[in-house]
Amino acid sequence: MKTAQDWCDYKILATADGMKLERWKDVVLLRPDPQVIWKGEDLFSRKGIHAVYRRSDKGGGCWETRLNFPAEWVVSYRDLKFKIKPMGFKHTGLFPEQAVNWNAMREIIERAKAQGRSQIKILNLFAYTGGASVACAKSGALVTHVDASKGMVERAGENARLSGINEGIRYIIDDCMKFVAREIRRGNRYDAIIMDPPSYGRGPGGEMWKIEENLFDFVKLCSQLLTENPLFFLINSYTTGLQPTVLENLLKLCLKDYSGTVEAYEVGLPTDEGINLPCGCSGMFVGDNYGR
């Protein structure tokens, strides 16, 4: 497992009985986490909690405010800044465990630029609020950020501006599969691809997406967008039961015509209890000459 160790504005304080207690800068939240199957203290009785996410028997849930709870606030990670805004389905607009991959991608980009790659084009699919887009752009890459949600794309733009990025990111509101098909027809190519596909989803035309059924074909399709000497191809998955080796196999099979190495791993976050909380898995292809 690779864990994000460098956060100052984020920390998991405790975990127990399906819940995790987190500090986001000065705000403490208690949220459900399906990976927390162990028992422990009654986290609901802790003092200093600003809000608790309560699940509903009918599905979904809502935030229960306790202390003075801001509608939104900003957290920092190294030289990046992100807006935190709790919303439905227990989300806050940021996945802090992804800092592991932000670091790795920035190192690759900066190494490639030092080797003379002057213009590095990156495609970020299912890009959400732009954590990866902001990280890559901060290191000088040109990023095409694609997500079907207008609200999430607007949030990505806010995060970029908070981090001092006013150019270098192109924002596209579109279905990712349709966008990729059009880019192939246009003959556009990218030096790196990032994707964070959902477990399940429905396209604007009612198309169904199931990661177990559709991911292989989509990665294969996206491989047609890579330049001859790509930097990396990153896949993230939060689907319970999808093992890192599955992502490793997909990348090896779909990118077999490219020279490089593939690594797959769990990603997680350390907690104050001295354990690591698993937060999904990632698989990354890194082109020859760009790895450590």
PDB file of C-alpha atoms in Angstrom:
ATOM      1  CA  MET A   1       0.000   0.000   0.000  1.00  0.00           C
ATOM      2  CA  LYS A   2       1.101   3.544  -0.794  1.00  0.00           C
ATOM      3  CA  THR A   3      -0.046   6.096   1.760  1.00  0.00           C
ATOM      4  CA  ALA A   4      -0.240   9.886   1.577  1.00  0.00           C
ATOM      5  CA  GLN A   5       2.152  11.015   4.303  1.00  0.00           C
ATOM      6  CA  ASP A   6       2.625  14.719   3.553  1.00  0.00           C
ATOM      7  CA  TRP A   7      -0.730  16.243   4.497  1.00  0.00           C
ATOM      8  CA  CYS A   8      -0.757  19.071   7.042  1.00  0.00           C
ATOM      9  CA  ASP A   9      -4.386  20.173   6.528  1.00  0.00           C
ATOM     10  CA  TYR A  10      -5.894  16.675   6.601  1.00  0.00           C
ATOM     11  CA  LYS A  11      -5.765  13.809   9.074  1.00  0.00           C
ATOM     12  CA  ILE A  12      -7.810  10.747  10.036  1.00  0.00           C
ATOM     13  CA  LEU A  13      -8.206  10.975  13.800  1.00  0.00           C
ATOM     14  CA  ALA A  14      -9.982   7.671  14.476  1.00  0.00           C
ATOM     15  CA  THR A  15     -11.965   4.843  12.869  1.00  0.00           C
ATOM     16  CA  ALA A  16     -14.565   2.456  14.242  1.00  0.00           C
ATOM     17  CA  ASP A  17     -17.886   0.779  13.439  1.00  0.00           C
ATOM     18  CA  GLY A  18     -18.097   1.844   9.825  1.00  0.00           C
ATOM     19  CA  MET A  19     -17.110   5.473  10.448  1.00  0.00           C
ATOM     20  CA  LYS A  20     -14.012   7.653  10.107  1.00  0.00           C
ATOM     21  CA  LEU A  21     -13.329  10.834  12.040  1.00  0.00           C
ATOM     22  CA  GLU A  22     -11.370  13.364   9.979  1.00  0.00           C
ATOM     23  CA  ARG A  23      -9.836  16.792  10.434  1.00  0.00           C
ATOM     24  CA  TRP A  24      -9.960  18.970   7.338  1.00  0.00           C
ATOM     25  CA  LYS A  25      -7.818  21.934   8.420  1.00  0.00           C
ATOM     26  CA  ASP A  26      -9.918  23.342  11.305  1.00  0.00           C
ATOM     27  CA  VAL A  27     -13.099  21.383  10.577  1.00  0.00           C
ATOM     28  CA  VAL A  28     -13.798  17.910  12.000  1.00  0.00           C
ATOM     29  CA  LEU A  29     -16.159  15.593  10.096  1.00  0.00           C
ATOM     30  CA  LEU A  30     -17.515  12.138  10.877  1.00  0.00           C
ATOM     31  CA  ARG A  31     -18.339  10.138   7.751  1.00  0.00           C
ATOM     32  CA  PRO A  32     -19.195   6.517   6.885  1.00  0.00           C
ATOM     33  CA  ASP A  33     -16.467   4.331   5.385  1.00  0.00           C
ATOM     34  CA  PRO A  34     -17.289   0.787   4.183  1.00  0.00           C
ATOM     35  CA  GLN A  35     -13.721  -0.400   4.794  1.00  0.00           C
ATOM     36  CA  VAL A  36     -13.979   0.215   8.542  1.00  0.00           C
ATOM     37  CA  ILE A  37     -15.360  -3.157   9.634  1.00  0.00           C
ATOM     38  CA  TRP A  38     -13.653  -3.156  13.065  1.00  0.00           C
ATOM     39  CA  LYS A  39     -15.164  -2.032  16.343  1.00  0.00           C
ATOM     40  CA  GLY A  40     -13.883   0.654  18.691  1.00  0.00           C
ATOM     41  CA  GLU A  41     -14.899   3.730  20.609  1.00  0.00           C
ATOM     42  CA  ASP A  42     -18.202   5.505  20.075  1.00  0.00           C
ATOM     43  CA  LEU A  43     -17.018   8.191  17.666  1.00  0.00           C
ATOM     44  CA  PHE A  44     -20.389   9.965  17.753  1.00  0.00           C
ATOM     45  CA  SER A  45     -19.721  10.920  21.372  1.00  0.00           C
ATOM     46  CA  ARG A  46     -16.464  12.711  20.551  1.00  0.00           C
ATOM     47  CA  LYS A  47     -16.421  16.429  21.280  1.00  0.00           C
ATOM     48  CA  GLY A  48     -15.404  18.984  18.679  1.00  0.00           C
ATOM     49  CA  ILE A  49     -17.202  17.423  15.684  1.00  0.00           C
ATOM     50  CA  HIS A  50     -18.563  20.046  13.297  1.00  0.00           C
ATOM     51  CA  ALA A  51     -20.795  17.734  11.225  1.00  0.00           C
ATOM     52  CA  VAL A  52     -21.825  14.090  10.895  1.00  0.00           C
ATOM     53  CA  TYR A  53     -23.029  12.432   7.725  1.00  0.00           C
ATOM     54  CA  ARG A  54     -26.119  10.342   8.527  1.00  0.00           C
ATOM     55  CA  ARG A  55     -27.258   7.666   6.132  1.00  0.00           C
ATOM     56  CA  SER A  56     -30.956   7.292   5.369  1.00  0.00           C
ATOM     57  CA  ASP A  57     -32.841   3.990   5.362  1.00  0.00           C
ATOM     58  CA  LYS A  58     -34.306   5.127   2.046  1.00  0.00           C
ATOM     59  CA  GLY A  59     -30.894   5.635   0.473  1.00  0.00           C
ATOM     60  CA  GLY A  60     -28.503   8.550   0.439  1.00  0.00           C
ATOM     61  CA  GLY A  61     -28.301  10.679   3.541  1.00  0.00           C
ATOM     62  CA  CYS A  62     -27.561  14.174   4.805  1.00  0.00           C
ATOM     63  CA  TRP A  63     -25.158  16.207   6.910  1.00  0.00           C
ATOM     64  CA  GLU A  64     -26.117  16.800  10.533  1.00  0.00           C
ATOM     65  CA  THR A  65     -24.537  20.032  11.769  1.00  0.00           C
ATOM     66  CA  ARG A  66     -23.208  20.247  15.305  1.00  0.00           C
ATOM     67  CA  LEU A  67     -20.748  23.096  15.753  1.00  0.00           C
ATOM     68  CA  ASN A  68     -20.410  26.187  13.559  1.00  0.00           C
ATOM     69  CA  PHE A  69     -20.109  24.452  10.202  1.00  0.00           C
ATOM     70  CA  PRO A  70     -18.805  26.460   7.221  1.00  0.00           C
ATOM     71  CA  ALA A  71     -20.448  25.896   3.850  1.00  0.00           C
ATOM     72  CA  GLU A  72     -16.992  25.660   2.260  1.00  0.00           C
ATOM     73  CA  TRP A  73     -13.341  26.239   3.110  1.00  0.00           C
ATOM     74  CA  VAL A  74      -9.855  25.773   1.647  1.00  0.00           C
ATOM     75  CA  VAL A  75      -7.174  23.189   2.463  1.00  0.00           C
ATOM     76  CA  SER A  76      -3.577  23.090   1.251  1.00  0.00           C
ATOM     77  CA  TYR A  77      -1.329  20.261   0.127  1.00  0.00           C
ATOM     78  CA  ARG A  78       2.243  21.372  -0.553  1.00  0.00           C
ATOM     79  CA  ASP A  79       1.846  24.162  -3.157  1.00  0.00           C
ATOM     80  CA  LEU A  80      -1.731  23.175  -4.084  1.00  0.00           C
ATOM     81  CA  LYS A  81      -5.016  24.482  -2.688  1.00  0.00           C
ATOM     82  CA  PHE A  82      -8.468  22.912  -2.846  1.00  0.00           C
ATOM     83  CA  LYS A  83     -11.958  24.004  -1.903  1.00  0.00           C
ATOM     84  CA  ILE A  84     -13.756  21.637   0.464  1.00  0.00           C
ATOM     85  CA  LYS A  85     -17.540  21.685   0.241  1.00  0.00           C
ATOM     86  CA  PRO A  86     -19.470  18.802   1.838  1.00  0.00           C
ATOM     87  CA  MET A  87     -22.255  17.601  -0.433  1.00  0.00           C
ATOM     88  CA  GLY A  88     -24.573  14.669  -0.971  1.00  0.00           C
ATOM     89  CA  PHE A  89     -23.406  11.058  -0.763  1.00  0.00           C
ATOM     90  CA  LYS A  90     -20.945  12.001   2.023  1.00  0.00           C
ATOM     91  CA  HIS A  91     -18.452  13.578  -0.425  1.00  0.00           C
ATOM     92  CA  THR A  92     -16.326  16.641   0.305  1.00  0.00           C
ATOM     93  CA  GLY A  93     -15.010  17.311  -3.205  1.00  0.00           C
ATOM     94  CA  LEU A  94     -11.533  15.856  -2.647  1.00  0.00           C
ATOM     95  CA  PHE A  95      -9.941  12.432  -2.217  1.00  0.00           C
ATOM     96  CA  PRO A  96      -6.853  13.115  -0.060  1.00  0.00           C
ATOM     97  CA  GLU A  97      -5.334   9.659  -0.592  1.00  0.00           C
ATOM     98  CA  GLN A  98      -4.735  10.634  -4.224  1.00  0.00           C
ATOM     99  CA  ALA A  99      -1.868  12.858  -3.095  1.00  0.00           C
ATOM    100  CA  VAL A 100       0.300   9.748  -3.578  1.00  0.00           C
ATOM    101  CA  ASN A 101      -0.481   9.793  -7.290  1.00  0.00           C
ATOM    102  CA  TRP A 102      -0.242  13.595  -7.569  1.00  0.00           C
ATOM    103  CA  ASN A 103       3.335  13.335  -6.301  1.00  0.00           C
ATOM    104  CA  ALA A 104       4.211  10.530  -8.719  1.00  0.00           C
ATOM    105  CA  MET A 105       2.755  12.264 -11.770  1.00  0.00           C
ATOM    106  CA  ARG A 106       4.455  15.567 -10.965  1.00  0.00           C
ATOM    107  CA  GLU A 107       7.812  13.812 -10.619  1.00  0.00           C
ATOM    108  CA  ILE A 108       7.359  12.169 -14.026  1.00  0.00           C
ATOM    109  CA  ILE A 109       6.313  15.430 -15.696  1.00  0.00           C
ATOM    110  CA  GLU A 110       9.209  17.364 -14.199  1.00  0.00           C
ATOM    111  CA  ARG A 111      11.665  14.614 -15.162  1.00  0.00           C
ATOM    112  CA  ALA A 112      10.375  14.644 -18.737  1.00  0.00           C
ATOM    113  CA  LYS A 113      10.668  18.422 -18.951  1.00  0.00           C
ATOM    114  CA  ALA A 114      14.236  18.221 -17.649  1.00  0.00           C
ATOM    115  CA  GLN A 115      14.931  15.753 -20.492  1.00  0.00           C
ATOM    116  CA  GLY A 116      13.657  18.207 -23.073  1.00  0.00           C
ATOM    117  CA  ARG A 117       9.926  17.432 -23.420  1.00  0.00           C
ATOM    118  CA  SER A 118       8.770  21.033 -23.806  1.00  0.00           C
ATOM    119  CA  GLN A 119       5.015  20.557 -24.225  1.00  0.00           C
ATOM    120  CA  ILE A 120       3.372  17.744 -22.287  1.00  0.00           C
ATOM    121  CA  LYS A 121      -0.311  17.096 -23.029  1.00  0.00           C
ATOM    122  CA  ILE A 122      -2.365  15.172 -20.471  1.00  0.00           C
ATOM    123  CA  LEU A 123      -5.941  13.903 -20.706  1.00  0.00           C
ATOM    124  CA  ASN A 124      -7.809  13.572 -17.397  1.00  0.00           C
ATOM    125  CA  LEU A 125     -11.050  11.575 -17.737  1.00  0.00           C
ATOM    126  CA  PHE A 126     -13.835  11.409 -15.132  1.00  0.00           C
ATOM    127  CA  ALA A 127     -11.807  14.274 -13.711  1.00  0.00           C
ATOM    128  CA  TYR A 128     -14.212  15.342 -10.909  1.00  0.00           C
ATOM    129  CA  THR A 129     -13.024  18.489  -9.083  1.00  0.00           C
ATOM    130  CA  GLY A 130      -9.589  18.415 -10.640  1.00  0.00           C
ATOM    131  CA  GLY A 131      -7.112  17.237  -8.008  1.00  0.00           C
ATOM    132  CA  ALA A 132      -4.984  15.486 -10.630  1.00  0.00           C
ATOM    133  CA  SER A 133      -5.529  18.235 -13.207  1.00  0.00           C
ATOM    134  CA  VAL A 134      -4.306  20.912 -10.800  1.00  0.00           C
ATOM    135  CA  ALA A 135      -1.301  18.838  -9.718  1.00  0.00           C
ATOM    136  CA  CYS A 136      -0.174  18.158 -13.297  1.00  0.00           C
ATOM    137  CA  ALA A 137      -0.753  21.723 -14.461  1.00  0.00           C
ATOM    138  CA  LYS A 138       1.219  23.043 -11.492  1.00  0.00           C
ATOM    139  CA  SER A 139       4.236  21.140 -12.844  1.00  0.00           C
ATOM    140  CA  GLY A 140       3.826  22.667 -16.280  1.00  0.00           C
ATOM    141  CA  ALA A 141       1.692  20.165 -18.203  1.00  0.00           C
ATOM    142  CA  LEU A 142      -1.170  21.144 -20.517  1.00  0.00           C
ATOM    143  CA  VAL A 143      -4.246  19.334 -19.206  1.00  0.00           C
ATOM    144  CA  THR A 144      -7.544  18.518 -20.894  1.00  0.00           C
ATOM    145  CA  HIS A 145     -10.023  18.019 -18.039  1.00  0.00           C
ATOM    146  CA  VAL A 146     -13.175  16.035 -18.954  1.00  0.00           C
ATOM    147  CA  ASP A 147     -16.196  15.360 -16.761  1.00  0.00           C
ATOM    148  CA  ALA A 148     -19.912  15.065 -17.491  1.00  0.00           C
ATOM    149  CA  SER A 149     -20.916  17.204 -14.489  1.00  0.00           C
ATOM    150  CA  LYS A 150     -20.945  20.950 -15.080  1.00  0.00           C
ATOM    151  CA  GLY A 151     -20.834  21.603 -11.337  1.00  0.00           C
ATOM    152  CA  MET A 152     -17.723  19.466 -10.836  1.00  0.00           C
ATOM    153  CA  VAL A 153     -15.944  21.092 -13.782  1.00  0.00           C
ATOM    154  CA  GLU A 154     -16.697  24.525 -12.334  1.00  0.00           C
ATOM    155  CA  ARG A 155     -15.242  23.369  -9.012  1.00  0.00           C
ATOM    156  CA  ALA A 156     -12.125  22.180 -10.834  1.00  0.00           C
ATOM    157  CA  GLY A 157     -11.677  25.666 -12.251  1.00  0.00           C
ATOM    158  CA  GLU A 158     -11.981  27.147  -8.768  1.00  0.00           C
ATOM    159  CA  ASN A 159      -9.334  24.743  -7.453  1.00  0.00           C
ATOM    160  CA  ALA A 160      -6.990  25.659 -10.283  1.00  0.00           C
ATOM    161  CA  ARG A 161      -7.329  29.369  -9.588  1.00  0.00           C
ATOM    162  CA  LEU A 162      -6.800  28.806  -5.860  1.00  0.00           C
ATOM    163  CA  SER A 163      -3.492  27.132  -6.771  1.00  0.00           C
ATOM    164  CA  GLY A 164      -2.451  30.049  -8.970  1.00  0.00           C
ATOM    165  CA  ILE A 165      -3.215  28.296 -12.262  1.00  0.00           C
ATOM    166  CA  ASN A 166      -4.985  30.609 -14.698  1.00  0.00           C
ATOM    167  CA  GLU A 167      -4.025  28.830 -17.918  1.00  0.00           C
ATOM    168  CA  GLY A 168      -2.872  25.375 -18.951  1.00  0.00           C
ATOM    169  CA  ILE A 169      -6.138  23.512 -18.264  1.00  0.00           C
ATOM    170  CA  ARG A 170      -8.838  23.050 -20.908  1.00  0.00           C
ATOM    171  CA  TYR A 171     -12.216  22.201 -19.342  1.00  0.00           C
ATOM    172  CA  ILE A 172     -14.635  19.944 -21.212  1.00  0.00           C
ATOM    173  CA  ILE A 173     -18.161  19.069 -20.019  1.00  0.00           C
ATOM    174  CA  ASP A 174     -18.905  15.849 -21.871  1.00  0.00           C
ATOM    175  CA  ASP A 175     -19.406  12.106 -21.676  1.00  0.00           C
ATOM    176  CA  CYS A 176     -15.884  10.679 -21.470  1.00  0.00           C
ATOM    177  CA  MET A 177     -16.445   7.800 -23.871  1.00  0.00           C
ATOM    178  CA  LYS A 178     -17.921  10.049 -26.544  1.00  0.00           C
ATOM    179  CA  PHE A 179     -15.137  12.595 -26.093  1.00  0.00           C
ATOM    180  CA  VAL A 180     -12.435   9.938 -26.492  1.00  0.00           C
ATOM    181  CA  ALA A 181     -14.065   8.610 -29.672  1.00  0.00           C
ATOM    182  CA  ARG A 182     -14.132  12.124 -31.155  1.00  0.00           C
ATOM    183  CA  GLU A 183     -10.503  12.786 -30.200  1.00  0.00           C
ATOM    184  CA  ILE A 184      -9.448   9.607 -31.994  1.00  0.00           C
ATOM    185  CA  ARG A 185     -11.298  10.715 -35.149  1.00  0.00           C
ATOM    186  CA  ARG A 186      -9.670  14.158 -34.895  1.00  0.00           C
ATOM    187  CA  GLY A 187      -6.228  12.599 -34.680  1.00  0.00           C
ATOM    188  CA  ASN A 188      -5.383  14.254 -31.341  1.00  0.00           C
ATOM    189  CA  ARG A 189      -2.745  12.612 -29.144  1.00  0.00           C
ATOM    190  CA  TYR A 190      -1.706  12.882 -25.492  1.00  0.00           C
ATOM    191  CA  ASP A 191       1.521  12.170 -23.634  1.00  0.00           C
ATOM    192  CA  ALA A 192      -0.339  10.814 -20.596  1.00  0.00           C
ATOM    193  CA  ILE A 193      -3.845   9.717 -19.616  1.00  0.00           C
ATOM    194  CA  ILE A 194      -5.491   9.702 -16.202  1.00  0.00           C
ATOM    195  CA  MET A 195      -8.853   8.094 -15.510  1.00  0.00           C
ATOM    196  CA  ASP A 196     -10.952   7.744 -12.378  1.00  0.00           C
ATOM    197  CA  PRO A 197     -13.973   5.818 -13.683  1.00  0.00           C
ATOM    198  CA  PRO A 198     -17.082   5.227 -11.553  1.00  0.00           C
ATOM    199  CA  SER A 199     -18.174   1.764 -10.532  1.00  0.00           C
ATOM    200  CA  TYR A 200     -21.554   2.373 -12.123  1.00  0.00           C
ATOM    201  CA  GLY A 201     -22.890   5.191 -14.233  1.00  0.00           C
ATOM    202  CA  ARG A 202     -25.352   6.256 -16.865  1.00  0.00           C
ATOM    203  CA  GLY A 203     -24.509   8.402 -19.884  1.00  0.00           C
ATOM    204  CA  PRO A 204     -26.596  11.329 -21.163  1.00  0.00           C
ATOM    205  CA  GLY A 205     -28.277   9.015 -23.666  1.00  0.00           C
ATOM    206  CA  GLY A 206     -29.079   6.370 -21.065  1.00  0.00           C
ATOM    207  CA  GLU A 207     -25.942   4.315 -21.760  1.00  0.00           C
ATOM    208  CA  MET A 208     -24.983   2.075 -18.845  1.00  0.00           C
ATOM    209  CA  TRP A 209     -21.431   1.909 -17.503  1.00  0.00           C
ATOM    210  CA  LYS A 210     -20.259  -0.986 -15.316  1.00  0.00           C
ATOM    211  CA  ILE A 211     -16.573  -0.940 -14.547  1.00  0.00           C
ATOM    212  CA  GLU A 212     -16.151  -4.716 -14.611  1.00  0.00           C
ATOM    213  CA  GLU A 213     -17.767  -4.946 -18.056  1.00  0.00           C
ATOM    214  CA  ASN A 214     -16.574  -1.763 -19.748  1.00  0.00           C
ATOM    215  CA  LEU A 215     -13.168  -0.795 -18.353  1.00  0.00           C
ATOM    216  CA  PHE A 216     -11.012  -3.073 -20.536  1.00  0.00           C
ATOM    217  CA  ASP A 217     -12.570  -1.870 -23.785  1.00  0.00           C
ATOM    218  CA  PHE A 218     -12.349   1.752 -22.668  1.00  0.00           C
ATOM    219  CA  VAL A 219      -8.664   1.521 -21.699  1.00  0.00           C
ATOM    220  CA  LYS A 220      -7.975  -0.174 -25.031  1.00  0.00           C
ATOM    221  CA  LEU A 221      -9.786   2.647 -26.816  1.00  0.00           C
ATOM    222  CA  CYS A 222      -7.911   5.323 -24.873  1.00  0.00           C
ATOM    223  CA  SER A 223      -4.561   3.731 -25.742  1.00  0.00           C
ATOM    224  CA  GLN A 224      -5.135   4.949 -29.307  1.00  0.00           C
ATOM    225  CA  LEU A 225      -4.781   8.528 -28.019  1.00  0.00           C
ATOM    226  CA  LEU A 226      -1.251   8.063 -26.687  1.00  0.00           C
ATOM    227  CA  THR A 227       1.795   9.529 -28.381  1.00  0.00           C
ATOM    228  CA  GLU A 228       4.562   7.168 -29.523  1.00  0.00           C
ATOM    229  CA  ASN A 229       6.563   7.742 -26.331  1.00  0.00           C
ATOM    230  CA  PRO A 230       3.989   8.240 -23.537  1.00  0.00           C
ATOM    231  CA  LEU A 231       4.882   9.346 -20.033  1.00  0.00           C
ATOM    232  CA  PHE A 232       2.240   7.490 -18.046  1.00  0.00           C
ATOM    233  CA  PHE A 233      -1.265   6.025 -17.946  1.00  0.00           C
ATOM    234  CA  LEU A 234      -2.971   6.068 -14.527  1.00  0.00           C
ATOM    235  CA  ILE A 235      -6.174   4.230 -13.584  1.00  0.00           C
ATOM    236  CA  ASN A 236      -7.858   4.729 -10.197  1.00  0.00           C
ATOM    237  CA  SER A 237     -10.580   2.489  -8.826  1.00  0.00           C
ATOM    238  CA  TYR A 238     -12.708   2.641  -5.703  1.00  0.00           C
ATOM    239  CA  THR A 239     -14.692  -0.471  -6.608  1.00  0.00           C
ATOM    240  CA  THR A 240     -14.701  -2.871  -3.668  1.00  0.00           C
ATOM    241  CA  GLY A 241     -13.291  -6.234  -4.706  1.00  0.00           C
ATOM    242  CA  LEU A 242     -11.384  -4.972  -7.748  1.00  0.00           C
ATOM    243  CA  GLN A 243      -7.817  -5.978  -6.899  1.00  0.00           C
ATOM    244  CA  PRO A 244      -4.712  -3.986  -7.893  1.00  0.00           C
ATOM    245  CA  THR A 245      -3.543  -6.902 -10.037  1.00  0.00           C
ATOM    246  CA  VAL A 246      -6.647  -6.479 -12.198  1.00  0.00           C
ATOM    247  CA  LEU A 247      -5.525  -2.947 -13.073  1.00  0.00           C
ATOM    248  CA  GLU A 248      -1.982  -4.198 -13.639  1.00  0.00           C
ATOM    249  CA  ASN A 249      -3.252  -6.839 -16.066  1.00  0.00           C
ATOM    250  CA  LEU A 250      -5.441  -4.349 -17.940  1.00  0.00           C
ATOM    251  CA  LEU A 251      -2.558  -1.954 -18.459  1.00  0.00           C
ATOM    252  CA  LYS A 252      -0.146  -4.680 -19.545  1.00  0.00           C
ATOM    253  CA  LEU A 253      -2.626  -6.065 -22.058  1.00  0.00           C
ATOM    254  CA  CYS A 254      -3.863  -2.737 -23.428  1.00  0.00           C
ATOM    255  CA  LEU A 255      -0.469  -0.996 -23.579  1.00  0.00           C
ATOM    256  CA  LYS A 256       1.638  -3.938 -24.724  1.00  0.00           C
ATOM    257  CA  ASP A 257       2.786  -1.995 -27.794  1.00  0.00           C
ATOM    258  CA  TYR A 258       4.418   0.666 -25.610  1.00  0.00           C
ATOM    259  CA  SER A 259       7.743   0.361 -23.837  1.00  0.00           C
ATOM    260  CA  GLY A 260       7.553   0.872 -20.082  1.00  0.00           C
ATOM    261  CA  THR A 261       6.749  -0.671 -16.730  1.00  0.00           C
ATOM    262  CA  VAL A 262       3.454  -1.235 -14.918  1.00  0.00           C
ATOM    263  CA  GLU A 263       2.852  -1.038 -11.182  1.00  0.00           C
ATOM    264  CA  ALA A 264      -0.410  -1.548  -9.288  1.00  0.00           C
ATOM    265  CA  TYR A 265      -1.008  -0.886  -5.613  1.00  0.00           C
ATOM    266  CA  GLU A 266      -3.496  -0.087  -2.891  1.00  0.00           C
ATOM    267  CA  VAL A 267      -3.727   3.556  -1.891  1.00  0.00           C
ATOM    268  CA  GLY A 268      -4.518   4.578   1.659  1.00  0.00           C
ATOM    269  CA  LEU A 269      -4.235   7.056   4.475  1.00  0.00           C
ATOM    270  CA  PRO A 270      -2.498   6.739   7.841  1.00  0.00           C
ATOM    271  CA  THR A 271      -4.586   7.292  10.957  1.00  0.00           C
ATOM    272  CA  ASP A 272      -3.737   8.547  14.431  1.00  0.00           C
ATOM    273  CA  GLU A 273      -4.398   5.001  15.667  1.00  0.00           C
ATOM    274  CA  GLY A 274      -1.244   3.783  13.938  1.00  0.00           C
ATOM    275  CA  ILE A 275      -3.024   1.905  11.147  1.00  0.00           C
ATOM    276  CA  ASN A 276      -3.560   2.550   7.436  1.00  0.00           C
ATOM    277  CA  LEU A 277      -7.062   2.921   6.018  1.00  0.00           C
ATOM    278  CA  PRO A 278      -7.429   1.429   2.501  1.00  0.00           C
ATOM    279  CA  CYS A 279      -8.993   3.833  -0.019  1.00  0.00           C
ATOM    280  CA  GLY A 280      -9.076   1.913  -3.288  1.00  0.00           C
ATOM    281  CA  CYS A 281      -6.321   1.016  -5.717  1.00  0.00           C
ATOM    282  CA  SER A 282      -4.365   2.415  -8.643  1.00  0.00           C
ATOM    283  CA  GLY A 283      -2.477   1.052 -11.600  1.00  0.00           C
ATOM    284  CA  MET A 284       0.169   3.075 -13.432  1.00  0.00           C
ATOM    285  CA  PHE A 285       2.101   2.493 -16.643  1.00  0.00           C
ATOM    286  CA  VAL A 286       5.268   4.586 -16.784  1.00  0.00           C
ATOM    287  CA  GLY A 287       7.145   4.943 -20.045  1.00  0.00           C
ATOM    288  CA  ASP A 288      10.811   4.039 -20.277  1.00  0.00           C
ATOM    289  CA  ASN A 289      13.137   6.871 -19.219  1.00  0.00           C
ATOM    290  CA  TYR A 290      10.509   8.537 -17.023  1.00  0.00           C
ATOM    291  CA  GLY A 291      10.497   6.239 -13.997  1.00  0.00           C
ATOM    292  CA  ARG A 292      12.690   6.656 -10.967  1.00  0.00           C
TER     293      ARG A 292
END
